[in-house]
Tab-separated table of C-alpha atoms in Angstrom:
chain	number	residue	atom	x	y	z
A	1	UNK	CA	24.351	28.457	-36.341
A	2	UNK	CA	22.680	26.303	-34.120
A	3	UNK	CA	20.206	27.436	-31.473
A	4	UNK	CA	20.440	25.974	-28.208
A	5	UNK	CA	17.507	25.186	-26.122
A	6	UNK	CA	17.544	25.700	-22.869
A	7	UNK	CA	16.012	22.821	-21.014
A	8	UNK	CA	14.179	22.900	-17.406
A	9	UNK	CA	17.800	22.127	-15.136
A	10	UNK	CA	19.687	25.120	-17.010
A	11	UNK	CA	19.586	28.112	-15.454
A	12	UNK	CA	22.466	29.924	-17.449
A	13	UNK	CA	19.977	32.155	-18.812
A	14	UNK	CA	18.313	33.234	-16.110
A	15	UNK	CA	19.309	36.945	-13.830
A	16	UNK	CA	20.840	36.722	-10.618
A	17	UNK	CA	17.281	37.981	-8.821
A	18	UNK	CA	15.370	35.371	-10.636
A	19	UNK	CA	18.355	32.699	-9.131
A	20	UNK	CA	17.685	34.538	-5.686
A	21	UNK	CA	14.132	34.248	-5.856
A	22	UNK	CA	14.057	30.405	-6.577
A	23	UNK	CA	16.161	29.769	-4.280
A	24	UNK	CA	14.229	31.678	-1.625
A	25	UNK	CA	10.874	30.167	-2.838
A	26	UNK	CA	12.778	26.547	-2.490
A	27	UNK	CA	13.584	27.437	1.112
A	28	UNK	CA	9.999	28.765	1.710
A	29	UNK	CA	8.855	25.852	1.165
A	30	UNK	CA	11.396	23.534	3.177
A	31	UNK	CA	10.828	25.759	6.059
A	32	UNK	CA	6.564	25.263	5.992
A	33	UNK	CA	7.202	21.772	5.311
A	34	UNK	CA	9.663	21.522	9.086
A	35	UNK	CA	7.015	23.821	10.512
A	36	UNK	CA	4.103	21.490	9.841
A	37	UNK	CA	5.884	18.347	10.095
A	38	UNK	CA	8.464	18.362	12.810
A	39	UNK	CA	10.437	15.589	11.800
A	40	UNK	CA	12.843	17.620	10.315
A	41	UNK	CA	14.684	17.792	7.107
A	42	UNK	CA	15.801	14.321	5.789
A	43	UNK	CA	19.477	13.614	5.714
A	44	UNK	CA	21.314	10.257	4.455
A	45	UNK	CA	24.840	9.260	4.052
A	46	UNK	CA	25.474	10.456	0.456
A	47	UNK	CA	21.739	11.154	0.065
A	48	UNK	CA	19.130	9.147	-2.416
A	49	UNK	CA	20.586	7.400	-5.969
A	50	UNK	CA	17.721	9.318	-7.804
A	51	UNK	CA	15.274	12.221	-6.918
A	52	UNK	CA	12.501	11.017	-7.035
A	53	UNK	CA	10.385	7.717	-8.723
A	54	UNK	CA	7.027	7.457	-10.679
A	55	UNK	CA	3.787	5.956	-8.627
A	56	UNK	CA	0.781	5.588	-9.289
A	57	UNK	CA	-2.699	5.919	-7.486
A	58	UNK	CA	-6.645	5.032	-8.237
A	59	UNK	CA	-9.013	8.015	-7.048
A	60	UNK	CA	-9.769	7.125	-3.588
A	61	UNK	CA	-9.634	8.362	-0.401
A	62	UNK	CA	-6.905	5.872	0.789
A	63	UNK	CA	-4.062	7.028	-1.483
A	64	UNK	CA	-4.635	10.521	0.692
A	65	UNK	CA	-1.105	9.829	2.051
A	66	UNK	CA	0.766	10.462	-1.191
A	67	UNK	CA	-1.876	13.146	-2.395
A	68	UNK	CA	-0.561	14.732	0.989
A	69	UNK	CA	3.366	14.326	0.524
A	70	UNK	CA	3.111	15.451	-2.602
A	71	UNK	CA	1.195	18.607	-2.089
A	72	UNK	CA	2.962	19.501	1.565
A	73	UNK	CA	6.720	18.823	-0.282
A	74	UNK	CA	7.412	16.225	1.887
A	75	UNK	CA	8.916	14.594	-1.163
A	76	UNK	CA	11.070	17.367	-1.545
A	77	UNK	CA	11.605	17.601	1.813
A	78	UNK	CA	13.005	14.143	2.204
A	79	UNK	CA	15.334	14.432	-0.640
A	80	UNK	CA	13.154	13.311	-3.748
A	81	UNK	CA	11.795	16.106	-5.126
A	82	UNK	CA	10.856	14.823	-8.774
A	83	UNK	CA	8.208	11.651	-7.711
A	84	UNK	CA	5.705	11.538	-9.778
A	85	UNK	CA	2.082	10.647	-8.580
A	86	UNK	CA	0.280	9.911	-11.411
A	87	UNK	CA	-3.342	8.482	-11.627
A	88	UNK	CA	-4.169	5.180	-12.833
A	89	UNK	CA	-7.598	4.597	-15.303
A	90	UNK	CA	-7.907	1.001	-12.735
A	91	UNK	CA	-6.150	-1.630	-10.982
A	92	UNK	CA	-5.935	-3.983	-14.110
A	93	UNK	CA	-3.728	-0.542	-15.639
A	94	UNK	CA	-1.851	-0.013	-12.554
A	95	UNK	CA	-0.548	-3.696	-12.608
A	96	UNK	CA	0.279	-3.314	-16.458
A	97	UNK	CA	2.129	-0.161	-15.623
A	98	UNK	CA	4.567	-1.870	-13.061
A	99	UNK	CA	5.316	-4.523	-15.018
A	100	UNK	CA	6.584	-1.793	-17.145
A	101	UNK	CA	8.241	-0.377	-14.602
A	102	UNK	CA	9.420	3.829	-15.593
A	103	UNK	CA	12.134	2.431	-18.086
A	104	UNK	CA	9.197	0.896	-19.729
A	105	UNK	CA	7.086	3.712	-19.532
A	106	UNK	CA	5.516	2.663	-16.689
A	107	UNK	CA	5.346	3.192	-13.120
A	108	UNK	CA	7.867	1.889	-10.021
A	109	UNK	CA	5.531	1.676	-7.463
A	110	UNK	CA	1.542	2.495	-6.078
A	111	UNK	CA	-0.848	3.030	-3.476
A	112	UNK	CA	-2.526	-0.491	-4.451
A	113	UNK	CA	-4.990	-3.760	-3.531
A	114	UNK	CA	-2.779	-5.270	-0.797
A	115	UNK	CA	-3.448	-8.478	-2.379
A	116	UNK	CA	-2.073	-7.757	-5.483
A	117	UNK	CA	1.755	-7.111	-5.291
A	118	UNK	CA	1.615	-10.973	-3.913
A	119	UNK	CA	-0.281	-11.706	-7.376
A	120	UNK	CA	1.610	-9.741	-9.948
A	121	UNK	CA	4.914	-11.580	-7.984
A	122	UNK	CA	3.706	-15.109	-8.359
A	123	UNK	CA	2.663	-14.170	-12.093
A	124	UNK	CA	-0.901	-14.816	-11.101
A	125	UNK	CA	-2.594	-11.777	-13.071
A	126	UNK	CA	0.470	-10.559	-15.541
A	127	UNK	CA	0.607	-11.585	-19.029
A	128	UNK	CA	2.131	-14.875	-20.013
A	129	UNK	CA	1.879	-15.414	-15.922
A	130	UNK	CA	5.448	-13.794	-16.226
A	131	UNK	CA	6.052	-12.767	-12.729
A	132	UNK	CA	7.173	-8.598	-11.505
A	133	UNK	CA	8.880	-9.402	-8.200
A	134	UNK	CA	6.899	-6.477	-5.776
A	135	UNK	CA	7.810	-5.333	-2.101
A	136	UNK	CA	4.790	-4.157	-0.081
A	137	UNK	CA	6.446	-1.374	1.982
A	138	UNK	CA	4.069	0.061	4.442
A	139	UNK	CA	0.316	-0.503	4.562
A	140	UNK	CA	-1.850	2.415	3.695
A	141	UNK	CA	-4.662	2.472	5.816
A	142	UNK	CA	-7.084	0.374	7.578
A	143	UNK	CA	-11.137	-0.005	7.593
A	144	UNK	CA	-13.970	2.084	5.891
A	145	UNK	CA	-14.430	0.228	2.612
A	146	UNK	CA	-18.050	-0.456	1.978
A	147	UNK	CA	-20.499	-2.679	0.328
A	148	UNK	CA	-23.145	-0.623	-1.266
A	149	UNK	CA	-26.956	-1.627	-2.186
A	150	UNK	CA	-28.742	-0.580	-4.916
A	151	UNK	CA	-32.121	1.643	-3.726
A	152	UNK	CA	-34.145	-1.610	-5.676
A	153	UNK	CA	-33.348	-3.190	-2.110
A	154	UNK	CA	-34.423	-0.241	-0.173
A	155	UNK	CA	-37.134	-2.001	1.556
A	156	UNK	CA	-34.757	-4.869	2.746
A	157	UNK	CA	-32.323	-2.350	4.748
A	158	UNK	CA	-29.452	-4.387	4.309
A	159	UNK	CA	-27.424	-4.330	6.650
A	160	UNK	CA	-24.159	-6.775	7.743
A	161	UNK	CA	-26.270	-10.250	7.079
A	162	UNK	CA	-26.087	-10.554	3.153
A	163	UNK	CA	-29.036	-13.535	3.860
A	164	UNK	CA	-31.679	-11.083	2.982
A	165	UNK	CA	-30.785	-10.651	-0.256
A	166	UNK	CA	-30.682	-14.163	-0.602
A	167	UNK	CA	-34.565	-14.738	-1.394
A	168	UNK	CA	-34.643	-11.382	-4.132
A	169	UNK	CA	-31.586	-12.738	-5.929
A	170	UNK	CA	-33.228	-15.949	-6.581
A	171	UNK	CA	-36.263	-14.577	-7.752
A	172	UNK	CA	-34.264	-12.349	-10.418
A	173	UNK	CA	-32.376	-15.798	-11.429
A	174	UNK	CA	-35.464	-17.085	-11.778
A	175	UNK	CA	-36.996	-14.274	-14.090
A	176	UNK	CA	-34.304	-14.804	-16.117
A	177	UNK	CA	-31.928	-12.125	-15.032
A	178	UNK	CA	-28.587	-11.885	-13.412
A	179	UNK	CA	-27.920	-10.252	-9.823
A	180	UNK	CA	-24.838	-8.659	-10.571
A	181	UNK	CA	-21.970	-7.464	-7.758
A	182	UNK	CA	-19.382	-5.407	-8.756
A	183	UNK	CA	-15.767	-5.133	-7.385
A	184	UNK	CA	-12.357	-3.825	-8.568
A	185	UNK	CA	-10.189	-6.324	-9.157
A	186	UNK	CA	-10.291	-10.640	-8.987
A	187	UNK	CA	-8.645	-11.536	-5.816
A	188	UNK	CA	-8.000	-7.382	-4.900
A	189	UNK	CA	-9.619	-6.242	-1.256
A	190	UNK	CA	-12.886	-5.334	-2.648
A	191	UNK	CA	-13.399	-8.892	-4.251
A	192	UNK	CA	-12.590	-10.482	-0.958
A	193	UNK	CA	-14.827	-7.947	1.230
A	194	UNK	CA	-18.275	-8.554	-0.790
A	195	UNK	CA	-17.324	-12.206	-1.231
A	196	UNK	CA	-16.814	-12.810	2.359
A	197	UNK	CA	-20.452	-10.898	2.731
A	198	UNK	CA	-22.116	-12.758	0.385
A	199	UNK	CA	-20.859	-16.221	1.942
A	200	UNK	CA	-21.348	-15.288	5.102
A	201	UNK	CA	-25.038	-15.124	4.361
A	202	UNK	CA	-25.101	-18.190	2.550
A	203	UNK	CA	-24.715	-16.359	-1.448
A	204	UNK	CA	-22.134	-18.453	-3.255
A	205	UNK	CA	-20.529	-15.256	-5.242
A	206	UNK	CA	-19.614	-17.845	-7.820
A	207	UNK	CA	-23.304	-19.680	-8.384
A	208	UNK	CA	-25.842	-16.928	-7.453
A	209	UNK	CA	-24.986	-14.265	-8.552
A	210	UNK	CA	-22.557	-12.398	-11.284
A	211	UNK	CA	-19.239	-10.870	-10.186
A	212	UNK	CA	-18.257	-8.248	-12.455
A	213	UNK	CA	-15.284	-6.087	-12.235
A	214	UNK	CA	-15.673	-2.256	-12.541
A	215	UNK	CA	-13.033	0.648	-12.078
A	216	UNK	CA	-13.890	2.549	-8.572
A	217	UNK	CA	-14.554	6.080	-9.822
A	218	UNK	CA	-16.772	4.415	-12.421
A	219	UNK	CA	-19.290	2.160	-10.040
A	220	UNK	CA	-21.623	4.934	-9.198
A	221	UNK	CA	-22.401	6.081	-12.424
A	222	UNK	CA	-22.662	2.119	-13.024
A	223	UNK	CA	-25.199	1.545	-10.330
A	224	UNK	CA	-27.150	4.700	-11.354
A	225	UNK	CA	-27.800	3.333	-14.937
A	226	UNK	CA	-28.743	-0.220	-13.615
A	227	UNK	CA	-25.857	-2.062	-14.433
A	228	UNK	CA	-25.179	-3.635	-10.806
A	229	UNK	CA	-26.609	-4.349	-7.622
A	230	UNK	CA	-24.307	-3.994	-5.288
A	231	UNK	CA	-20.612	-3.224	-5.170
A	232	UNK	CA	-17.540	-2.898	-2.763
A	233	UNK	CA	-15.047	0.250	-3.528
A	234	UNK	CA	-13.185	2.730	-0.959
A	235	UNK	CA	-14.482	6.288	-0.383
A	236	UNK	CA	-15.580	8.286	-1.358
A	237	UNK	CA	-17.561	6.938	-4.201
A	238	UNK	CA	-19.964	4.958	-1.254
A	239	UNK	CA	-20.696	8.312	0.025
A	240	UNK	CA	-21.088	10.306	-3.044
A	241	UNK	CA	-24.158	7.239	-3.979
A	242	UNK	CA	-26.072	8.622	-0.959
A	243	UNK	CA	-25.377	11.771	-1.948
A	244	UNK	CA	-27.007	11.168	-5.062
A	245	UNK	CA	-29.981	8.773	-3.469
A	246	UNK	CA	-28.950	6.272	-6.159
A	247	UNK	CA	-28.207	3.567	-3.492
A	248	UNK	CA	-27.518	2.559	0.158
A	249	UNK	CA	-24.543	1.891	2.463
A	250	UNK	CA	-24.997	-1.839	4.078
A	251	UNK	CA	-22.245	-2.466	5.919
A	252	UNK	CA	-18.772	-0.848	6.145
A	253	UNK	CA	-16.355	-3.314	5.898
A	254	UNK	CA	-14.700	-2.088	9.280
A	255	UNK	CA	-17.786	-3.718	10.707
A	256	UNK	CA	-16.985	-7.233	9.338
A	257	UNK	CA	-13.358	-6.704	10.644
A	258	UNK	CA	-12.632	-4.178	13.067
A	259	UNK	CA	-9.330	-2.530	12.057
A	260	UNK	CA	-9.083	-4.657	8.902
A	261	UNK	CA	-6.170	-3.568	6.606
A	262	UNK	CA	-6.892	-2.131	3.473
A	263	UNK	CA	-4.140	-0.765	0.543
A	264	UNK	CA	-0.498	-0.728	0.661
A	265	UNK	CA	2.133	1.154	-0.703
A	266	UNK	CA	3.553	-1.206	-2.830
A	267	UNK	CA	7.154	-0.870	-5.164
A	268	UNK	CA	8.726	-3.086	-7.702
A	269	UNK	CA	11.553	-5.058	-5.748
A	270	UNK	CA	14.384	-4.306	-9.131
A	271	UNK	CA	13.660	-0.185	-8.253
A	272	UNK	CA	14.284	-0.830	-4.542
A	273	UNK	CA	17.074	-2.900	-4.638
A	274	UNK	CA	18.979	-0.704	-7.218
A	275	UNK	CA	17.479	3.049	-5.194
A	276	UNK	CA	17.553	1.310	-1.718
A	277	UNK	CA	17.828	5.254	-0.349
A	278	UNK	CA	15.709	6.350	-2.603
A	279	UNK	CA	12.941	3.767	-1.583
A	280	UNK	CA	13.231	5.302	2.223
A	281	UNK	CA	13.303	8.645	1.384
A	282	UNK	CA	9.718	7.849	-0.194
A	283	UNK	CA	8.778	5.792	2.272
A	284	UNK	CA	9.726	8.471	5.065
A	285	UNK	CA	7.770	11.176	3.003
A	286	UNK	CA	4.713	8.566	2.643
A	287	UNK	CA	4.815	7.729	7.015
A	288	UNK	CA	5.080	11.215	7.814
A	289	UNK	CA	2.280	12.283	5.025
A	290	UNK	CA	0.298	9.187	7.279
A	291	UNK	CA	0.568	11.097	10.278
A	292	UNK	CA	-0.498	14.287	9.802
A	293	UNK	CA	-3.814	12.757	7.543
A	294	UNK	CA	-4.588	10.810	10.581
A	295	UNK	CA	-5.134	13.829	13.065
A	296	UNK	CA	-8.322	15.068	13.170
A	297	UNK	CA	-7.793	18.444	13.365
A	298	UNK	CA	-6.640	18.427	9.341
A	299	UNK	CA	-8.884	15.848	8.305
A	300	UNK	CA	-11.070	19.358	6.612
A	301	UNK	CA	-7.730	20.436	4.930
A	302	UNK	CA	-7.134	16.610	4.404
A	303	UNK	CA	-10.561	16.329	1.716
A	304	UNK	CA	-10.036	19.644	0.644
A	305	UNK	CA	-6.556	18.210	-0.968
A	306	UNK	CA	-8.045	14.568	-1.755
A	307	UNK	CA	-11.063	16.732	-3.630
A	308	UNK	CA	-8.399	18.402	-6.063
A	309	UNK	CA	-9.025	17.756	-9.746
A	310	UNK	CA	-5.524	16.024	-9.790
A	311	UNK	CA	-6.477	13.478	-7.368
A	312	UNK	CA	-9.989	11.964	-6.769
A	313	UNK	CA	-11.682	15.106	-8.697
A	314	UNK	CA	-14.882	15.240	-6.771
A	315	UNK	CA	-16.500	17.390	-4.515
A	316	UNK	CA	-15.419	18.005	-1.381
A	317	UNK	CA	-18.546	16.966	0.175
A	318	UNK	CA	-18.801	13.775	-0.628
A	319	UNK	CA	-15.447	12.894	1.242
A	320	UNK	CA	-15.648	15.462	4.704
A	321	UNK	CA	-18.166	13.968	6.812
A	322	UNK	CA	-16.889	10.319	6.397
A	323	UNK	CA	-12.883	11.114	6.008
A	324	UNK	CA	-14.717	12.584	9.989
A	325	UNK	CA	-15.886	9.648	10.910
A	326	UNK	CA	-19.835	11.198	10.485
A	327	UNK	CA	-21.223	7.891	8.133
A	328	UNK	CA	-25.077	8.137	6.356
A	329	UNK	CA	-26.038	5.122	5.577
A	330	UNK	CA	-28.556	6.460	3.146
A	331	UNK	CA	-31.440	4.698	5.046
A	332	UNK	CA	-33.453	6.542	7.583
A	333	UNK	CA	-32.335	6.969	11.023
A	334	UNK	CA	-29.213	5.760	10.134
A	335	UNK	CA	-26.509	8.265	10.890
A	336	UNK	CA	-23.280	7.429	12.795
A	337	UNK	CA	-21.189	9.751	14.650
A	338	UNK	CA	-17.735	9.286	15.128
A	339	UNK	CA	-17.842	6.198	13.468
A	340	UNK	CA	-15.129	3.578	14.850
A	341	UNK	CA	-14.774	2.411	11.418
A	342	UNK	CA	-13.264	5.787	10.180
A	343	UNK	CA	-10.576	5.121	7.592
A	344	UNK	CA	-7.636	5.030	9.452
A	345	UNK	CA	-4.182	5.847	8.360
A	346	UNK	CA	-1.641	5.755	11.242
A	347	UNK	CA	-3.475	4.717	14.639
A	348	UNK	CA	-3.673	1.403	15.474
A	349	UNK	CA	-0.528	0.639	13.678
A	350	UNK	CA	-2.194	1.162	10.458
A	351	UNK	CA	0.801	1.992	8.276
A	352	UNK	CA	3.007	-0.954	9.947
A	353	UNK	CA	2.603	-4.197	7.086
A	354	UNK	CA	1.792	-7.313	9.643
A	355	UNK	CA	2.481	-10.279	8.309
A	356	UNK	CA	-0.283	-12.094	9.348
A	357	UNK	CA	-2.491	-9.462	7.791
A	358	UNK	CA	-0.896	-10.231	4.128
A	359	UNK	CA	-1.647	-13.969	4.894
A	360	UNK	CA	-5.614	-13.628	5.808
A	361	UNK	CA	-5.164	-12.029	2.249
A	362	UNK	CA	-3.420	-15.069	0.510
A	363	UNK	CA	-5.253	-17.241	2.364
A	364	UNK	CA	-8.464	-15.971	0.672
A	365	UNK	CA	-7.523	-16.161	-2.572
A	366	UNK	CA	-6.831	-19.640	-1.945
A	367	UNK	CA	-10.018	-19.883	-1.117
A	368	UNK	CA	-11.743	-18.380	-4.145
A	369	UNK	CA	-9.228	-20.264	-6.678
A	370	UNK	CA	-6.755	-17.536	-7.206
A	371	UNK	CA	-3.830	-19.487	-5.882
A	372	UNK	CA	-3.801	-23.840	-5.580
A	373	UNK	CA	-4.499	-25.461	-2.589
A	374	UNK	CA	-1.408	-26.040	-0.411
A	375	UNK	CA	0.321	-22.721	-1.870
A	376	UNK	CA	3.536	-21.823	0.117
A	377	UNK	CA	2.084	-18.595	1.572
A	378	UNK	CA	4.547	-17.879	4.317
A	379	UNK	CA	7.497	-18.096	1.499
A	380	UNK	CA	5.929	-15.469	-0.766
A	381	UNK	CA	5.246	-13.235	2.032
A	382	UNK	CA	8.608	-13.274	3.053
A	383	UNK	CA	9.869	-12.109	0.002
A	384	UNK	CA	7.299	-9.182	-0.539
A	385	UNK	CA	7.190	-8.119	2.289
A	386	UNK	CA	9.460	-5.830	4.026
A	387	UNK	CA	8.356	-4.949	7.026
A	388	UNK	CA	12.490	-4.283	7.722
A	389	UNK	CA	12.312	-1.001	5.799
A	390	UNK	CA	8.889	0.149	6.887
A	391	UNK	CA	10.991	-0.363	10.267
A	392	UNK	CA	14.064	1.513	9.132
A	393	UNK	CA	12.235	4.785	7.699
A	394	UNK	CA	10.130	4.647	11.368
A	395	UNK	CA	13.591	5.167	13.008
A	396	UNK	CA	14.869	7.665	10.505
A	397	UNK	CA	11.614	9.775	11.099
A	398	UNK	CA	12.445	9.814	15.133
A	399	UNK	CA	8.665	7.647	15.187
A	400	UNK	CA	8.846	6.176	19.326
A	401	UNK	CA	9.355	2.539	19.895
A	402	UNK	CA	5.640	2.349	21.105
A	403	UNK	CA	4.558	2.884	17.952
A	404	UNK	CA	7.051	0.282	16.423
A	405	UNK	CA	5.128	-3.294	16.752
A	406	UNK	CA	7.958	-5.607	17.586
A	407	UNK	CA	5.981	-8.471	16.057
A	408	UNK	CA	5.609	-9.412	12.599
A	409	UNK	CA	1.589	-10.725	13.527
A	410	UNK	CA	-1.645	-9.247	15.279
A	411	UNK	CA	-2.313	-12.434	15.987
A	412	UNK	CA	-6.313	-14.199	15.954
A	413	UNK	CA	-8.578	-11.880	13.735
A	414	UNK	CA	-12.428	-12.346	14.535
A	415	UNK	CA	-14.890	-11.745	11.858
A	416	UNK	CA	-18.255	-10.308	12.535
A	417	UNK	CA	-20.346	-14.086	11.685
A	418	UNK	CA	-17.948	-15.507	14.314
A	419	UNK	CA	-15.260	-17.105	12.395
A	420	UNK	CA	-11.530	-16.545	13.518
A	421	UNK	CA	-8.376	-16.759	11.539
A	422	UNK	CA	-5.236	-18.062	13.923
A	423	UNK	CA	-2.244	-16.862	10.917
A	424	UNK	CA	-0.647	-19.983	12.942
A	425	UNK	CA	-2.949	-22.138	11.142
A	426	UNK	CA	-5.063	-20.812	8.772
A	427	UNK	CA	-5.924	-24.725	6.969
A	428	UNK	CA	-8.317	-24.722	10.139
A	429	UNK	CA	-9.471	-21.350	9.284
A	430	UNK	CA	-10.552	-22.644	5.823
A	431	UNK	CA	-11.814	-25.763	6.683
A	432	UNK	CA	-14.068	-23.514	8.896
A	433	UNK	CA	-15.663	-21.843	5.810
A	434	UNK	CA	-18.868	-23.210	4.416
A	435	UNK	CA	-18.469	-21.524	0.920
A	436	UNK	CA	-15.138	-21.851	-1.135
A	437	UNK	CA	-13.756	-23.076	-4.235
A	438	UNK	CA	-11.094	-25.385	-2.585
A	439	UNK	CA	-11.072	-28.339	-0.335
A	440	UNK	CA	-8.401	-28.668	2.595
């Protein structure tokens, strides 16, 4: 006789009052998610190919957004119940995972380096250089990134001009030992922050000192055992080192670009184009999860959720007073209060993917060697992307015109050492730039 196993989707077995009380819990649910988010339910001509899609995050405080969809049931709520957010061991996994892709075992899509869709498309970091076509379908976030000093420089204060470092990295060089700076990925956000720094104050991050490249969760227990000097990584691991008096904060990174943008919710273009409602019932549930993290009235709830062992898997603590905008610098008298670099995840346009933003991006890693001189930028971009559905699951969440930039640049960027990139001409931005691994 042969036994047969009941698997999760078969509810044969089970008594009419156990049916009734799913059910009921199910519409629990639906109803707290309408009541918190009043978009309303999500409804679509024949509804989404699939339920649901695997994607991945890095413990930060910028993949709150799909922490937040995921425990409110906005998923569920927009039709995809089953996605998957799983976390990723680093970026270098993350990227291995997509080009996997779920029918590989992998993942379809991630809260990720901005940068990096555009280098796992053009085959730049994948194996082989066997390019993963990748759409970049809303941006995640915008400022409060920051480069972090090891207490060994206490007496410096470091703040925004790197050139005090300058002298005390020489003199290790000269001892015969390397100033090391750690970030999370070659030609990822991080890498471009602290190399920006360092130029700006005249360190060539390629000559004077050592760039190595460290996993975030993993850089404070790095710095704490000596390993580095400084670093660039997202919160909260910049606040948990001045929790632990193990280092400093020198500059958040909103204060070498105001309103910089940061990660983006990036999916592999095969997944999208074959689960095109699928895609924007995830990309509704990510927007709306954007929203509600960005008020401040649940930004306590908001690192109660991101502290969960599932996601970051710290305490809460370390991520409340900056996910506030309240910022210790870990050097005396320095305290800021409603920071204007607080990470951002909806003002400002913060979720909308501007072109031009993507090209400051490429741009840089031109500039550091990633990509060759006279790279077609603009062409890439246009293929990754797709600002056209970040626009389309805007409309379907009833999000007002206002909101809705009806251009695909911010136009000129200025940087805090005075240097402005026109995305109209960004070979005159480069040629501006004393530091770099390419001539224009």
């Amino acid at each position: 006789m042969t036994k047969r196993i009941r698997r999760p989707s078969d509810t044969t077995g089970l008594s009419r009052r156990q049916l009734l009380k799913a059910t009921s819990a199910t519409a629990a649910l639906l109803a707290a998610a309408k009541l918190n988010f009043p978009a309303g339910a999500f409804a679509q001509d024949g509804g989404p190919e699939v339920k649901g899609a695997k994607l991945g995050f890095i413990a930060l405080s910028d993949a709150g957004p799909l922490f937040v969809a995921k425990d409110k049931g906005l998923f569920a709520k927009h039709g995809v119940p089953d996605t998957d957010v799983q976390k990723q061991a680093s970026w270098g996994t993350t990227r291995d995972n997509l080009v996997l892709g779920s029918e590989g075992n992998g993942i379809d899509g991630a809260h990720i380096l901005t940068p990096m869709p555009y280098l796992i498309s053009a085959g730049k970091v994948t194996q082989n250089n066997q390019p993963t076509p990748m759409y970049i379908l809303a941006r995640l976030n915008l400022d409060a990134q920051c480069i972090s000093v090891a207490k060994e420089y206490a007496d410096l204060k470091v703040g925004a001009d790197a050139s005090v470092l300058k002298a005390a990295f020489e003199k290790k060089k000269a001892e015969g030992k390397s100033a090391k700076v750690a970030m999370t990925f070659p030609g990822g956000t991080h890498d471009l922050w602290i190399r920006y720094w360092l130029a700006a104050g005249g360190i060539d991050p390629d000559k004077d000192v050592e760039t190595i490249t460290v996993p975030p969760p993993q850089m404070v227990a790095n710095m704490k055992v000596g390993t580095m000097d400084a670093f660039c990584v997202g919160e909260p691991w910049p606040g948990q080192l001045v929790h632990q008096k193990i280092g400093y904060t020198a500059v958040n990174t909103g204060e070498i670009w105001s309103k910089h943008p940061e990660k983006s919710f990036g999916m592999r273009a095969a997944w999208v184009d074959k689960n095109p409602k699928a895609a924007k019932a995830i990309l509704m549930a990510v927007l709306e999860a954007q929203q509600w993290a960005d008020k401040m009235e649940n930004k306590e709830e908001l690192a109660t959720i991101m502290a969960k062992r599932q996601w970051i898997n710290c305490p809460v603590e370390d991520i409340a007073d900056r996910a506030k905008g309240k910022f210790d610098y870990g050097i005396p008298g320095k305290v800021v209060e409603n920071s204007p670099h607080i990470m951002k995840y909806w003002r400002d346009h913060a979720s909308y993917p501007f072109q031009s933003h993507d090209l400051w991006f490429m741009t840089e890693d031109i500039r550091w060697g990633k990509y060759e001189a006279g790279f077609d930028s603009k062409a890439l971009i246009a293929k990754v992307n797709r600002e056209d559905l970040w626009k389309d699951a805007a409309k379907g969440l009833g999000v007002a015109a206002a909101d809705i930039p009806a251009s695909t640049s911010r136009g000129k960027e200025t940087f805090f050492d005075g240097k402005v990139f026109d995305p109209e001409n960004p070979a005159a931005y480069l040629k501006s730039l004393a530091i770099k691994r390419v001539e224009v």
